[in-house]
């Protein structure tokens, strides 16, 4: 199927999955959080991605997140299902089920742990893209998967009619420019600190973790870039810098985002599932020091910030593990 235009949105939130203190998905909090970020300016939601703790979610939880996202968004934002699997057969079935559940698009991560060759990566992406009519974002994040999607492989994948975009967390700006020059692929910044630089060389949008806390500034940046107003985009980028540092520097982004959202009273618990754990005392102190520097960021008022290090401590062991089948 050929998709015209941009079927994903531009301000995409890599959604955290709110959980209860015992590590079960907090479905009312999921609904509220999705509505919050859409109201703040997000036009795309990536559920079950890295930030959503895909590795420890069960398949039924992943599919319900798609269903809930579609219901809450009610057409206001696209729902993209992320994660996938490092087993091609499982990834195919999961994305086919996600399409039936109402996903608007899929984001396929490079198979992790297996460390496949480029031929294996190419085959994995092609087979998954063949299995669904949904538009596809390739997720290139070698720091987590162990292998990059090489330039030559991206060019070959760009010929697939369903593969429309790349989420780039590799940080090779010269390669991004080269691919943009030689293909019709859209690029989404997958590194919160590099959103504006990516946009400046032609990226379409972002898939951000910090946007869980403050989506509105990213809407401002996108709208400013679309209007050719670099000064406004740069000013917002600078305002966001300490918040981005707080979320992305000291602990995994999921952990920090939940810690901050809970301190702001926007989710009921900062709990993450093992092997992730909440910030240790010194890590929490570093996060809070960064937050002290945040000023005038829309949607991120820390004057009533009440972090709870005890509530965040440790990690949950859910009743049902996230099996691969």
Coordinates of C-alpha atoms in Angstrom, one line a residue:
X1 CA 0.0 0.0 0.0
X2 CA 1.3 3.4 -0.9
X3 CA 0.8 6.2 1.7
X4 CA 0.7 9.8 0.7
X5 CA 2.0 12.6 3.0
X6 CA 2.9 12.1 6.6
X7 CA 0.7 9.4 8.3
X8 CA 2.6 9.7 11.7
X9 CA 2.4 13.3 12.9
X10 CA 5.3 15.5 13.8
X11 CA 5.3 15.7 17.7
X12 CA 5.3 12.1 18.7
X13 CA 5.6 11.1 22.4
X14 CA 7.4 7.9 23.2
X15 CA 4.8 7.2 25.9
X16 CA 5.7 5.9 29.3
X17 CA 3.3 3.1 30.6
X18 CA 2.0 4.3 34.0
X19 CA 1.9 1.5 36.5
X20 CA 0.6 0.9 40.0
X21 CA 3.0 0.4 42.9
X22 CA 3.0 -3.4 42.4
X23 CA 3.9 -3.1 38.7
X24 CA 0.5 -3.7 37.0
X25 CA -0.5 -1.3 34.2
X26 CA -2.6 1.6 35.6
X27 CA -5.1 1.8 32.9
X28 CA -7.0 4.9 34.1
X29 CA -3.6 6.7 34.4
X30 CA -2.7 5.5 30.9
X31 CA -5.9 7.1 29.6
X32 CA -5.2 10.4 31.5
X33 CA -1.6 10.6 30.4
X34 CA -2.5 10.0 26.7
X35 CA -5.1 12.7 26.9
X36 CA -2.7 15.1 28.7
X37 CA 0.1 14.9 26.1
X38 CA -2.4 15.2 23.2
X39 CA -4.0 18.2 24.8
X40 CA -0.4 19.7 25.2
X41 CA 0.2 19.4 21.4
X42 CA 1.3 15.9 20.5
X43 CA -0.2 14.6 17.3
X44 CA 1.4 11.1 17.5
X45 CA 1.7 8.6 20.3
X46 CA 4.2 5.7 20.3
X47 CA 2.9 3.1 22.7
X48 CA 4.9 0.0 23.7
X49 CA 8.2 1.4 22.7
X50 CA 11.4 1.4 24.7
X51 CA 10.1 4.2 27.0
X52 CA 6.9 2.2 27.4
X53 CA 8.9 -0.7 28.8
X54 CA 8.1 -3.0 25.9
X55 CA 10.5 -5.6 27.0
X56 CA 8.5 -6.4 30.1
X57 CA 5.0 -5.9 28.7
X58 CA 2.9 -8.9 27.7
X59 CA 1.5 -9.1 24.3
X60 CA -2.1 -8.6 25.6
X61 CA -0.9 -5.5 27.4
X62 CA 0.7 -4.2 24.2
X63 CA -2.5 -4.7 22.2
X64 CA -4.6 -3.1 24.9
X65 CA -2.3 -0.1 24.9
X66 CA -3.0 0.3 21.2
X67 CA -6.8 0.0 21.8
X68 CA -6.8 2.4 24.7
X69 CA -4.6 4.9 22.7
X70 CA -7.0 4.8 19.8
X71 CA -10.0 5.3 22.0
X72 CA -8.6 8.2 24.0
X73 CA -7.1 9.9 21.0
X74 CA -10.4 9.8 19.1
X75 CA -8.6 10.9 15.9
X76 CA -6.6 13.7 17.6
X77 CA -3.3 11.9 17.3
X78 CA -1.9 8.9 15.4
X79 CA -1.3 5.7 17.4
X80 CA 2.0 4.0 16.5
X81 CA 2.9 0.7 18.1
X82 CA 6.6 0.3 18.8
X83 CA 8.8 -2.4 20.3
X84 CA 8.4 -5.5 18.2
X85 CA 10.6 -8.4 18.8
X86 CA 14.0 -9.8 18.1
X87 CA 12.2 -12.9 16.7
X88 CA 10.9 -12.2 13.2
X89 CA 8.0 -14.6 13.4
X90 CA 6.8 -13.0 16.7
X91 CA 7.3 -9.5 15.4
X92 CA 5.1 -10.3 12.4
X93 CA 2.3 -11.7 14.5
X94 CA 2.5 -8.9 17.0
X95 CA 2.3 -6.1 14.3
X96 CA -0.5 -7.9 12.5
X97 CA -2.5 -8.0 15.7
X98 CA -1.7 -4.4 16.4
X99 CA -3.1 -3.5 13.0
X100 CA -6.3 -5.3 13.9
X101 CA -6.3 -3.5 17.3
X102 CA -6.4 -0.1 15.5
X103 CA -2.8 1.1 15.2
X104 CA -2.2 3.8 12.6
X105 CA 1.4 2.8 12.1
X106 CA 4.2 0.6 13.3
X107 CA 7.8 1.3 14.5
X108 CA 10.1 -1.7 14.0
X109 CA 13.3 -1.8 16.1
X110 CA 16.5 -3.5 14.8
X111 CA 16.6 -7.0 16.2
X112 CA 18.5 -6.8 19.4
X113 CA 20.8 -9.3 21.2
X114 CA 20.9 -11.6 18.1
X115 CA 23.3 -9.1 16.3
X116 CA 22.2 -10.1 12.8
X117 CA 24.2 -9.2 9.7
X118 CA 22.9 -6.4 7.5
X119 CA 21.3 -9.1 5.3
X120 CA 19.4 -10.4 8.4
X121 CA 18.3 -6.9 9.3
X122 CA 17.1 -6.3 5.7
X123 CA 15.1 -9.5 5.7
X124 CA 13.6 -8.9 9.1
X125 CA 12.3 -5.4 8.2
X126 CA 11.1 -6.5 4.8
X127 CA 9.1 -9.5 6.1
X128 CA 7.5 -7.4 8.9
X129 CA 6.6 -4.6 6.5
X130 CA 5.2 -7.2 4.0
X131 CA 2.9 -8.5 6.8
X132 CA 0.9 -5.3 7.3
X133 CA -0.6 -2.5 5.3
X134 CA 0.4 0.0 8.0
X135 CA 3.1 2.6 7.3
X136 CA 6.4 1.7 8.9
X137 CA 9.1 3.6 10.8
X138 CA 12.5 1.9 11.1
X139 CA 14.0 2.4 14.5
X140 CA 17.8 2.7 14.3
X141 CA 19.3 2.7 17.8
X142 CA 22.6 0.7 17.9
X143 CA 23.3 1.7 21.4
X144 CA 20.5 -0.6 22.5
X145 CA 20.4 -3.2 19.8
X146 CA 24.1 -3.7 19.3
X147 CA 24.0 -3.1 15.5
X148 CA 23.2 -0.1 13.3
X149 CA 21.1 -0.1 10.2
X150 CA 23.9 0.8 7.7
X151 CA 23.4 3.4 5.1
X152 CA 23.3 0.9 2.2
X153 CA 20.6 -1.1 4.0
X154 CA 18.5 2.0 4.6
X155 CA 18.7 2.8 0.9
X156 CA 17.5 -0.7 0.0
X157 CA 14.7 -0.6 2.6
X158 CA 13.5 2.8 1.3
X159 CA 12.3 1.0 -1.8
X160 CA 9.7 -0.9 0.2
X161 CA 6.3 0.8 -0.3
X162 CA 5.3 0.5 3.3
X163 CA 8.6 1.8 4.8
X164 CA 8.2 5.5 5.0
X165 CA 10.4 6.8 7.8
X166 CA 13.4 6.3 10.2
X167 CA 13.6 7.1 13.9
X168 CA 17.2 8.1 14.3
X169 CA 19.0 7.6 17.6
X170 CA 22.4 7.1 16.0
X171 CA 23.4 10.7 15.8
X172 CA 25.2 10.5 12.5
X173 CA 23.9 13.8 11.0
X174 CA 25.9 13.4 7.8
X175 CA 24.3 10.1 7.1
X176 CA 20.8 11.6 7.8
X177 CA 21.5 14.2 5.2
X178 CA 22.8 11.7 2.7
X179 CA 19.7 9.5 3.1
X180 CA 17.3 12.5 2.9
X181 CA 19.1 13.5 -0.3
X182 CA 18.8 10.0 -1.9
X183 CA 15.4 8.8 -0.7
X184 CA 11.9 10.0 0.1
X185 CA 12.1 8.7 3.7
X186 CA 11.0 10.9 6.6
X187 CA 13.3 11.2 9.6
X188 CA 12.2 11.5 13.2
X189 CA 14.7 12.6 15.8
X190 CA 15.1 9.8 18.4
X191 CA 17.4 11.8 20.6
X192 CA 15.8 14.5 22.7
X193 CA 18.9 16.7 22.8
X194 CA 19.2 16.7 19.0
X195 CA 15.6 17.5 18.0
X196 CA 16.3 20.9 16.7
X197 CA 19.5 20.0 14.9
X198 CA 17.7 17.1 13.2
X199 CA 14.9 19.4 12.2
X200 CA 17.4 21.9 10.9
X201 CA 18.7 19.5 8.3
X202 CA 15.3 18.3 7.1
X203 CA 13.8 15.9 9.7
X204 CA 10.0 15.7 9.8
X205 CA 9.6 15.5 13.5
X206 CA 10.5 13.8 16.8
X207 CA 9.7 10.8 18.9
X208 CA 10.6 12.1 22.3
X209 CA 10.8 11.0 25.9
X210 CA 10.9 14.4 27.5
X211 CA 7.6 15.2 25.7
X212 CA 5.9 13.0 28.3
X213 CA 6.7 15.8 30.7
X214 CA 6.3 18.8 28.4
X215 CA 4.9 18.2 24.9
X216 CA 3.9 21.9 24.4
X217 CA 7.5 23.2 23.8
X218 CA 8.0 20.6 21.1
X219 CA 4.8 21.7 19.4
X220 CA 6.2 25.2 19.5
X221 CA 9.6 24.1 18.0
X222 CA 7.9 22.1 15.2
X223 CA 5.5 24.9 14.4
X224 CA 8.3 27.5 14.4
X225 CA 10.5 25.3 12.1
X226 CA 7.6 24.8 9.8
X227 CA 7.2 28.6 9.6
X228 CA 10.9 29.2 9.1
X229 CA 11.2 30.9 12.4
X230 CA 14.6 29.6 13.7
X231 CA 14.8 32.2 16.4
X232 CA 11.6 30.9 18.2
X233 CA 12.7 27.3 17.7
X234 CA 16.1 28.0 19.2
X235 CA 14.8 29.9 22.2
X236 CA 12.5 27.0 23.0
X237 CA 15.3 24.5 22.5
X238 CA 17.4 26.4 25.0
X239 CA 14.6 26.5 27.6
X240 CA 14.1 22.8 27.3
X241 CA 17.8 21.9 27.7
X242 CA 17.9 21.4 31.5
X243 CA 14.7 19.4 31.4
X244 CA 16.1 17.2 28.7
X245 CA 19.2 16.7 30.7
X246 CA 17.2 15.8 33.8
X247 CA 15.2 13.2 31.8
X248 CA 17.9 11.7 29.6
X249 CA 21.2 11.9 31.4
X250 CA 21.3 10.2 34.8
X251 CA 19.1 7.1 34.6
X252 CA 17.1 5.5 31.7
X253 CA 14.6 8.0 30.3
X254 CA 11.7 5.8 31.3
X255 CA 12.8 5.9 35.0
X256 CA 13.4 9.7 35.0
X257 CA 10.2 10.5 33.2
X258 CA 8.1 8.5 35.6
X259 CA 9.9 10.0 38.6
X260 CA 9.3 13.5 37.3
X261 CA 5.6 12.9 36.3
X262 CA 4.9 11.4 39.7
X263 CA 6.5 14.3 41.4
X264 CA 4.3 16.6 39.4
X265 CA 1.2 14.6 40.4
X266 CA 0.4 13.5 36.9
X267 CA 0.7 9.7 37.4
X268 CA -0.1 7.7 40.5
X269 CA 3.2 5.9 40.9
X270 CA 6.7 6.2 39.6
X271 CA 7.1 2.4 39.5
X272 CA 9.0 0.6 36.7
X273 CA 9.3 -3.1 36.1
X274 CA 12.5 -5.0 36.8
X275 CA 15.3 -5.1 35.7
X276 CA 14.7 -1.3 35.6
X277 CA 14.7 0.3 39.1
X278 CA 13.9 3.7 40.3
X279 CA 16.7 6.3 40.8
X280 CA 19.1 5.8 43.7
X281 CA 19.4 8.6 46.2
X282 CA 22.4 10.2 44.4
X283 CA 20.7 9.9 41.0
X284 CA 17.5 11.4 42.2
X285 CA 19.5 14.3 43.7
X286 CA 21.1 14.9 40.3
X287 CA 17.8 14.8 38.5
X288 CA 16.3 17.3 41.0
X289 CA 19.4 19.6 40.6
X290 CA 18.7 19.7 36.9
X291 CA 15.0 20.5 37.4
X292 CA 16.0 23.5 39.6
X293 CA 17.4 25.0 36.4
X294 CA 14.1 24.6 34.4
X295 CA 12.4 28.0 33.9
X296 CA 9.4 29.1 31.8
X297 CA 8.9 25.7 30.1
X298 CA 5.2 25.4 29.3
X299 CA 3.6 22.4 31.0
X300 CA 6.5 22.0 33.4
X301 CA 5.9 24.0 36.5
X302 CA 8.1 22.7 39.2
X303 CA 7.1 25.1 41.9
X304 CA 4.9 22.4 43.5
X305 CA 7.2 19.5 42.5
X306 CA 7.0 16.8 45.2
X307 CA 9.4 13.9 44.3
X308 CA 9.0 10.7 46.3
X309 CA 12.3 8.8 46.3
X310 CA 10.8 6.0 48.5
X311 CA 7.9 5.4 46.1
X312 CA 10.3 5.2 43.2
X313 CA 12.9 2.9 44.8
X314 CA 13.4 -0.6 43.5
X315 CA 11.5 -2.2 40.7
X316 CA 8.3 -4.3 40.3
X317 CA 8.1 -8.0 39.6
X318 CA 4.7 -8.4 37.8
X319 CA 2.5 -11.4 38.2
X320 CA 2.7 -12.3 34.5
X321 CA 6.0 -12.0 32.7
X322 CA 6.3 -10.5 29.2
X323 CA 6.8 -13.7 27.3
X324 CA 8.1 -13.8 23.7
X325 CA 5.1 -15.9 22.6

